[in-house]
mmCIF file of C-alpha atoms in Angstrom:
data_model
loop_
_atom_site.group_PDB
_atom_site.id
_atom_site.type_symbol
_atom_site.label_atom_id
_atom_site.label_comp_id
_atom_site.label_asym_id
_atom_site.label_seq_id
_atom_site.Cartn_x
_atom_site.Cartn_y
_atom_site.Cartn_z
ATOM 1 C CA THR A 176 0.070 0.035 0.062
ATOM 2 C CA GLY A 177 3.141 2.287 0.272
ATOM 3 C CA ALA A 178 3.519 2.422 -3.494
ATOM 4 C CA PRO A 179 0.140 3.999 -4.346
ATOM 5 C CA THR A 180 0.585 6.789 -1.836
ATOM 6 C CA SER A 181 4.099 7.480 -3.102
ATOM 7 C CA ALA A 182 2.948 7.680 -6.723
ATOM 8 C CA PRO A 183 0.602 10.596 -6.284
ATOM 9 C CA SER A 184 3.117 12.460 -4.213
ATOM 10 C CA GLY A 185 5.527 12.034 -7.059
ATOM 11 C CA GLN A 186 2.987 13.304 -9.467
ATOM 12 C CA LEU A 187 2.333 16.315 -7.175
ATOM 13 C CA SER A 188 6.054 17.224 -6.956
ATOM 14 C CA SER A 189 6.461 17.094 -10.824
ATOM 15 C CA GLN A 190 3.671 19.658 -11.168
ATOM 16 C CA PRO A 191 5.624 22.665 -9.838
ATOM 17 C CA SER A 192 8.414 22.086 -12.065
ATOM 18 C CA GLY A 193 5.973 21.677 -15.075
ATOM 19 C CA GLN A 194 4.712 25.262 -14.158
ATOM 20 C CA ASN A 195 8.239 26.764 -14.660
ATOM 21 C CA PRO A 196 8.932 26.320 -18.509
ATOM 22 C CA GLY A 197 8.755 30.130 -18.813
ATOM 23 C CA SER A 198 11.554 30.687 -16.382
ATOM 24 C CA SER A 199 15.189 30.699 -17.328
ATOM 25 C CA PRO A 200 16.817 27.265 -17.632
ATOM 26 C CA SER A 201 19.729 28.125 -15.358
ATOM 27 C CA LYS A 202 18.767 28.203 -11.600
ATOM 28 C CA PRO A 203 19.407 31.771 -10.007
ATOM 29 C CA PRO A 204 22.367 31.544 -7.465
ATOM 30 C CA SER A 205 20.315 33.072 -4.595
ATOM 31 C CA THR A 206 18.217 29.710 -4.448
ATOM 32 C CA ASP A 207 21.288 27.667 -3.528
ATOM 33 C CA PRO A 208 22.141 28.411 0.042
ATOM 34 C CA SER A 209 25.465 26.504 -0.173
ATOM 35 C CA ALA A 210 26.711 28.589 -3.110
ATOM 36 C CA LEU A 211 29.951 30.203 -2.572
ATOM 37 C CA VAL A 212 29.847 33.933 -4.007
ATOM 38 C CA LYS A 213 32.988 35.991 -4.220
ATOM 39 C CA TYR A 214 33.876 39.216 -5.858
ATOM 40 C CA VAL A 215 37.127 39.651 -7.769
ATOM 41 C CA SER A 216 38.808 42.257 -9.943
ATOM 42 C CA PRO A 217 37.822 42.075 -13.616
ATOM 43 C CA GLU A 218 40.945 41.325 -15.871
ATOM 44 C CA GLY A 219 40.189 44.326 -18.177
ATOM 45 C CA VAL A 220 37.120 46.142 -19.255
ATOM 46 C CA SER A 221 36.028 47.538 -22.815
ATOM 47 C CA VAL A 222 33.280 49.708 -23.600
ATOM 48 C CA ALA A 223 30.762 48.601 -26.343
ATOM 49 C CA GLN A 224 29.917 50.797 -29.301
ATOM 50 C CA ASP A 225 26.791 51.930 -27.695
ATOM 51 C CA GLY A 226 28.990 53.766 -25.074
ATOM 52 C CA ILE A 227 26.865 52.374 -22.023
ATOM 53 C CA THR A 228 27.747 48.781 -21.983
ATOM 54 C CA LEU A 229 30.965 47.514 -20.158
ATOM 55 C CA VAL A 230 32.341 44.104 -21.322
ATOM 56 C CA THR A 231 34.879 41.800 -19.803
ATOM 57 C CA GLU A 232 36.192 38.476 -20.791
ATOM 58 C CA VAL A 233 35.417 35.578 -18.374
ATOM 59 C CA GLN A 234 36.283 31.988 -17.762
ATOM 60 C CA TRP A 235 34.540 29.486 -15.460
ATOM 61 C CA GLY A 236 34.369 25.770 -14.681
ATOM 62 C CA GLY A 237 31.986 22.926 -14.316
ATOM 63 C CA CYS A 238 30.560 23.843 -10.868
ATOM 64 C CA ASP A 239 30.478 27.535 -11.384
ATOM 65 C CA ASP A 240 27.847 30.000 -12.796
ATOM 66 C CA GLN A 241 29.048 32.197 -15.550
ATOM 67 C CA PRO A 242 30.686 35.286 -13.828
ATOM 68 C CA GLN A 243 28.761 38.545 -13.927
ATOM 69 C CA LEU A 244 30.042 41.941 -14.195
ATOM 70 C CA VAL A 245 28.477 44.139 -11.420
ATOM 71 C CA VAL A 246 28.388 47.958 -11.066
ATOM 72 C CA VAL A 247 29.028 48.643 -7.423
ATOM 73 C CA SER A 248 28.475 52.452 -7.893
ATOM 74 C CA GLN A 249 28.421 55.113 -10.449
ATOM 75 C CA ASP A 250 28.338 58.775 -10.296
ATOM 76 C CA ALA A 251 29.522 61.790 -12.425
ATOM 77 C CA SER A 252 33.099 61.220 -11.373
ATOM 78 C CA LYS A 253 33.570 57.327 -11.866
ATOM 79 C CA VAL A 254 32.103 53.926 -12.281
ATOM 80 C CA VAL A 255 33.095 51.197 -9.838
ATOM 81 C CA VAL A 256 32.758 47.552 -11.026
ATOM 82 C CA GLU A 257 33.550 44.057 -9.675
ATOM 83 C CA LEU A 258 33.172 40.464 -11.123
ATOM 84 C CA LYS A 259 30.809 38.320 -9.175
ATOM 85 C CA LYS A 260 31.820 34.641 -9.183
ATOM 86 C CA THR A 261 29.440 31.903 -7.895
ATOM 87 C CA SER A 262 30.676 28.352 -7.223
ATOM 88 C CA HIS A 263 28.429 25.463 -6.434
ATOM 89 C CA ALA A 264 31.357 23.061 -5.634
ATOM 90 C CA ARG A 265 30.933 20.767 -2.701
ATOM 91 C CA ILE A 266 33.370 18.617 -0.826
ATOM 92 C CA GLY A 267 33.153 15.107 -2.017
ATOM 93 C CA VAL A 268 31.261 15.955 -5.107
ATOM 94 C CA MET A 269 33.135 15.914 -8.619
ATOM 95 C CA CYS A 270 32.657 18.911 -10.889
ATOM 96 C CA PRO A 271 32.404 18.466 -14.455
ATOM 97 C CA ASP A 272 35.808 19.022 -16.148
ATOM 98 C CA ILE A 273 34.648 21.722 -18.441
ATOM 99 C CA ALA A 274 36.377 25.083 -19.030
ATOM 100 C CA ARG A 275 34.191 27.701 -20.579
ATOM 101 C CA THR A 276 34.925 31.121 -21.691
ATOM 102 C CA GLY A 277 32.620 34.024 -22.671
ATOM 103 C CA GLU A 278 31.872 37.639 -21.884
ATOM 104 C CA ALA A 279 30.125 39.317 -18.945
ATOM 105 C CA THR A 280 28.414 42.623 -19.766
ATOM 106 C CA VAL A 281 26.613 45.324 -17.724
ATOM 107 C CA LYS A 282 24.773 48.378 -18.863
ATOM 108 C CA LEU A 283 25.474 51.733 -17.207
ATOM 109 C CA ALA A 284 22.723 54.304 -16.196
ATOM 110 C CA ALA A 285 24.425 56.817 -18.517
ATOM 111 C CA PRO A 286 27.200 56.698 -21.171
ATOM 112 C CA LEU A 287 30.649 56.192 -19.710
ATOM 113 C CA GLY A 288 32.086 59.093 -21.461
ATOM 114 C CA SER A 289 35.336 60.217 -19.931
ATOM 115 C CA ARG A 290 34.669 58.684 -16.562
ATOM 116 C CA PRO A 291 37.162 56.225 -15.234
ATOM 117 C CA VAL A 292 36.331 52.651 -14.548
ATOM 118 C CA VAL A 293 37.488 51.634 -11.016
ATOM 119 C CA ASP A 294 38.183 48.049 -9.676
ATOM 120 C CA GLY A 295 35.874 47.777 -6.697
ATOM 121 C CA VAL A 296 38.075 45.012 -5.051
ATOM 122 C CA LYS A 297 41.557 46.742 -5.436
ATOM 123 C CA ASN A 298 40.222 50.420 -5.568
ATOM 124 C CA VAL A 299 42.463 51.057 -8.649
ATOM 125 C CA PRO A 300 41.561 52.388 -12.094
ATOM 126 C CA ILE A 301 40.940 49.792 -14.892
ATOM 127 C CA THR A 302 42.279 50.364 -18.325
ATOM 128 C CA THR A 303 39.334 50.573 -20.771
ATOM 129 C CA HIS A 304 39.489 50.190 -24.429
#
């Protein structure tokens, strides 16, 4: 009699996941309490042709989310950015042996113009190109 009661509960638990097809396929990092988030210095930043998008090259592994370029603050004198890295690695659990590369981008509230971009971790200017 235990099997019939477990089957309906299994069907019920599959319904919420069936209601999420419109959501993004990647799980937001905030839903994983064991995720390790750290902020690091971007390797370099370039400005897209639109003048308001900052771009940096990123690399990440099998247990990591794609890093995100984050604007810490921006005002008339400077733009402060950091690179947010989220890892889901756990002790005793193997991570897929995958190395990925890509770009992390962020849009500013206003065109960068002549404002310097500052590394929020080291508090030093970042060369932009």
